[in-house]
mmCIF file of C-alpha atoms in Angstrom:
data_model
loop_
_atom_site.group_PDB
_atom_site.id
_atom_site.type_symbol
_atom_site.label_atom_id
_atom_site.label_comp_id
_atom_site.label_asym_id
_atom_site.label_seq_id
_atom_site.Cartn_x
_atom_site.Cartn_y
_atom_site.Cartn_z
ATOM 1 C CA UNK A 1 18.633 -22.738 2.204
ATOM 2 C CA UNK A 2 17.259 -21.235 -0.648
ATOM 3 C CA UNK A 3 16.177 -17.576 -0.686
ATOM 4 C CA UNK A 4 14.827 -15.026 -3.169
ATOM 5 C CA UNK A 5 13.633 -11.540 -2.559
ATOM 6 C CA UNK A 6 11.079 -10.573 -5.074
ATOM 7 C CA UNK A 7 7.158 -10.950 -4.662
ATOM 8 C CA UNK A 8 6.652 -12.745 -7.558
ATOM 9 C CA UNK A 9 9.102 -15.557 -6.678
ATOM 10 C CA UNK A 10 6.199 -16.409 -4.294
ATOM 11 C CA UNK A 11 4.682 -18.449 -7.106
ATOM 12 C CA UNK A 12 7.512 -20.905 -6.933
ATOM 13 C CA UNK A 13 7.621 -21.191 -2.831
ATOM 14 C CA UNK A 14 5.219 -24.386 -2.651
ATOM 15 C CA UNK A 15 6.986 -26.297 -5.487
ATOM 16 C CA UNK A 16 10.442 -25.289 -4.549
ATOM 17 C CA UNK A 17 10.056 -26.338 -0.641
ATOM 18 C CA UNK A 18 8.481 -29.573 -1.829
ATOM 19 C CA UNK A 19 11.223 -30.383 -4.025
ATOM 20 C CA UNK A 20 14.435 -29.873 -1.850
ATOM 21 C CA UNK A 21 15.271 -30.780 1.941
ATOM 22 C CA UNK A 22 16.329 -27.182 2.783
ATOM 23 C CA UNK A 23 14.483 -24.022 4.053
ATOM 24 C CA UNK A 24 13.028 -22.282 1.196
ATOM 25 C CA UNK A 25 11.996 -18.526 1.325
ATOM 26 C CA UNK A 26 11.203 -17.542 -2.130
ATOM 27 C CA UNK A 27 9.827 -14.118 -1.474
ATOM 28 C CA UNK A 28 10.066 -11.489 1.290
ATOM 29 C CA UNK A 29 6.066 -11.547 1.475
ATOM 30 C CA UNK A 30 6.435 -14.958 3.329
ATOM 31 C CA UNK A 31 7.710 -13.037 6.622
ATOM 32 C CA UNK A 32 4.044 -11.081 6.690
ATOM 33 C CA UNK A 33 2.585 -13.701 8.773
ATOM 34 C CA UNK A 34 5.022 -13.886 11.721
ATOM 35 C CA UNK A 35 4.770 -10.183 11.533
ATOM 36 C CA UNK A 36 1.310 -9.700 12.021
ATOM 37 C CA UNK A 37 1.670 -11.812 15.108
ATOM 38 C CA UNK A 38 4.635 -9.777 16.592
ATOM 39 C CA UNK A 39 2.778 -6.312 15.941
ATOM 40 C CA UNK A 40 -0.725 -7.423 16.428
ATOM 41 C CA UNK A 41 -3.265 -8.830 14.162
ATOM 42 C CA UNK A 42 -5.390 -5.445 14.279
ATOM 43 C CA UNK A 43 -2.266 -3.286 13.061
ATOM 44 C CA UNK A 44 -1.677 -3.201 9.209
ATOM 45 C CA UNK A 45 1.664 -3.976 7.574
ATOM 46 C CA UNK A 46 2.350 -1.547 5.012
ATOM 47 C CA UNK A 47 3.887 -3.464 1.762
ATOM 48 C CA UNK A 48 6.387 -1.173 -0.196
ATOM 49 C CA UNK A 49 6.591 -2.403 -3.728
ATOM 50 C CA UNK A 50 8.270 -1.132 -7.017
ATOM 51 C CA UNK A 51 5.319 -1.875 -8.979
ATOM 52 C CA UNK A 52 1.551 -1.932 -7.333
ATOM 53 C CA UNK A 53 0.360 -3.463 -10.900
ATOM 54 C CA UNK A 54 2.043 -6.592 -10.277
ATOM 55 C CA UNK A 55 1.415 -7.467 -6.616
ATOM 56 C CA UNK A 56 -1.785 -8.841 -5.511
ATOM 57 C CA UNK A 57 -3.649 -11.551 -3.652
ATOM 58 C CA UNK A 58 -2.370 -14.185 -5.824
ATOM 59 C CA UNK A 59 1.101 -13.389 -4.603
ATOM 60 C CA UNK A 60 -0.045 -13.160 -0.923
ATOM 61 C CA UNK A 61 -1.799 -16.707 -1.442
ATOM 62 C CA UNK A 62 1.179 -18.291 -3.225
ATOM 63 C CA UNK A 63 3.277 -17.011 -0.275
ATOM 64 C CA UNK A 64 1.307 -18.566 2.311
ATOM 65 C CA UNK A 65 -1.430 -15.968 3.384
ATOM 66 C CA UNK A 66 -4.299 -13.681 2.667
ATOM 67 C CA UNK A 67 -5.095 -10.065 2.697
ATOM 68 C CA UNK A 68 -8.472 -11.186 3.772
ATOM 69 C CA UNK A 69 -7.041 -12.497 6.998
ATOM 70 C CA UNK A 70 -3.907 -10.223 7.276
ATOM 71 C CA UNK A 71 -4.495 -6.640 7.394
ATOM 72 C CA UNK A 72 -2.162 -4.863 4.972
ATOM 73 C CA UNK A 73 -1.759 -1.552 3.108
ATOM 74 C CA UNK A 74 -0.194 -1.379 -0.440
ATOM 75 C CA UNK A 75 -0.075 1.934 -1.728
ATOM 76 C CA UNK A 76 1.421 3.278 -4.862
ATOM 77 C CA UNK A 77 4.393 1.633 -6.054
ATOM 78 C CA UNK A 78 8.105 3.449 -5.950
ATOM 79 C CA UNK A 79 7.568 3.381 -9.876
ATOM 80 C CA UNK A 80 4.751 6.091 -9.954
ATOM 81 C CA UNK A 81 6.948 8.540 -7.895
ATOM 82 C CA UNK A 82 8.965 11.337 -10.158
ATOM 83 C CA UNK A 83 12.340 10.688 -8.681
ATOM 84 C CA UNK A 84 12.146 6.752 -9.182
ATOM 85 C CA UNK A 85 10.804 7.123 -12.744
ATOM 86 C CA UNK A 86 14.327 7.661 -14.085
ATOM 87 C CA UNK A 87 16.077 4.238 -13.197
ATOM 88 C CA UNK A 88 19.808 5.723 -14.069
ATOM 89 C CA UNK A 89 20.687 5.898 -10.242
ATOM 90 C CA UNK A 90 24.019 7.173 -9.482
ATOM 91 C CA UNK A 91 25.711 8.060 -6.353
ATOM 92 C CA UNK A 92 24.764 11.508 -6.581
ATOM 93 C CA UNK A 93 21.043 10.645 -6.222
ATOM 94 C CA UNK A 94 21.305 8.470 -3.075
ATOM 95 C CA UNK A 95 20.417 11.351 -0.773
ATOM 96 C CA UNK A 96 17.512 12.268 -3.021
ATOM 97 C CA UNK A 97 16.024 8.326 -3.251
ATOM 98 C CA UNK A 98 16.424 8.334 0.754
ATOM 99 C CA UNK A 99 14.793 11.379 1.469
ATOM 100 C CA UNK A 100 12.031 10.297 -0.965
ATOM 101 C CA UNK A 101 11.638 7.046 0.792
ATOM 102 C CA UNK A 102 11.410 8.693 4.384
ATOM 103 C CA UNK A 103 8.699 11.049 3.008
ATOM 104 C CA UNK A 104 6.676 8.236 1.225
ATOM 105 C CA UNK A 105 6.884 6.273 4.747
ATOM 106 C CA UNK A 106 5.835 9.278 6.826
ATOM 107 C CA UNK A 107 2.896 10.062 4.424
ATOM 108 C CA UNK A 108 1.668 6.344 4.661
ATOM 109 C CA UNK A 109 2.079 6.670 8.206
ATOM 110 C CA UNK A 110 -0.067 9.772 8.541
ATOM 111 C CA UNK A 111 -2.501 8.048 6.329
ATOM 112 C CA UNK A 112 -2.662 4.746 8.319
ATOM 113 C CA UNK A 113 -2.674 5.283 11.968
ATOM 114 C CA UNK A 114 -3.208 1.688 12.528
ATOM 115 C CA UNK A 115 0.234 0.849 10.600
ATOM 116 C CA UNK A 116 2.595 -1.516 12.608
ATOM 117 C CA UNK A 117 5.502 -2.223 10.343
ATOM 118 C CA UNK A 118 6.719 -2.174 6.793
ATOM 119 C CA UNK A 119 7.618 -5.077 4.710
ATOM 120 C CA UNK A 120 9.726 -4.455 1.355
ATOM 121 C CA UNK A 121 8.452 -6.626 -1.294
ATOM 122 C CA UNK A 122 11.386 -6.286 -3.485
ATOM 123 C CA UNK A 123 15.021 -7.621 -2.964
ATOM 124 C CA UNK A 124 16.456 -4.193 -4.184
ATOM 125 C CA UNK A 125 14.486 -1.755 -2.230
ATOM 126 C CA UNK A 126 16.664 -0.070 0.390
ATOM 127 C CA UNK A 127 17.220 2.579 3.054
ATOM 128 C CA UNK A 128 15.347 0.360 5.704
ATOM 129 C CA UNK A 129 17.432 1.620 8.758
ATOM 130 C CA UNK A 130 16.459 5.301 7.393
ATOM 131 C CA UNK A 131 12.833 4.197 7.592
ATOM 132 C CA UNK A 132 12.872 2.673 11.073
ATOM 133 C CA UNK A 133 14.446 5.581 12.546
ATOM 134 C CA UNK A 134 12.293 7.979 10.920
ATOM 135 C CA UNK A 135 8.978 6.401 11.629
ATOM 136 C CA UNK A 136 9.857 4.433 14.776
ATOM 137 C CA UNK A 137 8.390 1.264 12.892
ATOM 138 C CA UNK A 138 9.842 -2.072 12.453
ATOM 139 C CA UNK A 139 11.184 -2.591 8.315
ATOM 140 C CA UNK A 140 11.435 -6.126 7.301
ATOM 141 C CA UNK A 141 13.305 -6.870 4.059
ATOM 142 C CA UNK A 142 15.562 -9.531 2.367
ATOM 143 C CA UNK A 143 18.125 -8.732 5.083
ATOM 144 C CA UNK A 144 15.976 -9.785 7.934
ATOM 145 C CA UNK A 145 14.483 -12.831 5.860
ATOM 146 C CA UNK A 146 18.022 -14.109 5.525
ATOM 147 C CA UNK A 147 18.904 -13.526 9.137
ATOM 148 C CA UNK A 148 16.183 -15.409 10.400
ATOM 149 C CA UNK A 149 16.759 -18.530 8.090
ATOM 150 C CA UNK A 150 20.402 -18.377 8.811
ATOM 151 C CA UNK A 151 20.044 -18.302 12.577
ATOM 152 C CA UNK A 152 17.653 -21.448 12.631
ATOM 153 C CA UNK A 153 19.990 -23.269 9.992
ATOM 154 C CA UNK A 154 23.375 -22.298 11.090
ATOM 155 C CA UNK A 155 23.631 -25.211 13.254
ATOM 156 C CA UNK A 156 23.151 -27.750 10.619
#
């Protein structure tokens, strides 16, 4: 399999998948349509991204879906929060970053009562288990994408 994790890699999904004979998932955003079916098409998916400025309908279309048909919520990018602005992340900041992610998720949940899941757009975004525990909602990321592809191809 060929896997990428960043939303911008969605632009290469069709070309790469047509050029090779193995499963291809260039972006975590390819998970959105099945997630929508799993949680109910009337519930929104919150896309967690580093930069909202660089994420839009063109990325969703490249990943094979549209925000016109699948309800999503895309709020502030993590880059807009003070704790994330200084990208000099050392071990001493891990608990602060984790607490910030949990607070962001809880705030989003308060603002979006119809929220059904979180999807990390970027490969490097962490703390998925903590978010899941804090919100009670499923969290999908690069790990869930890789596990899905591996489970479908491990017998080849």
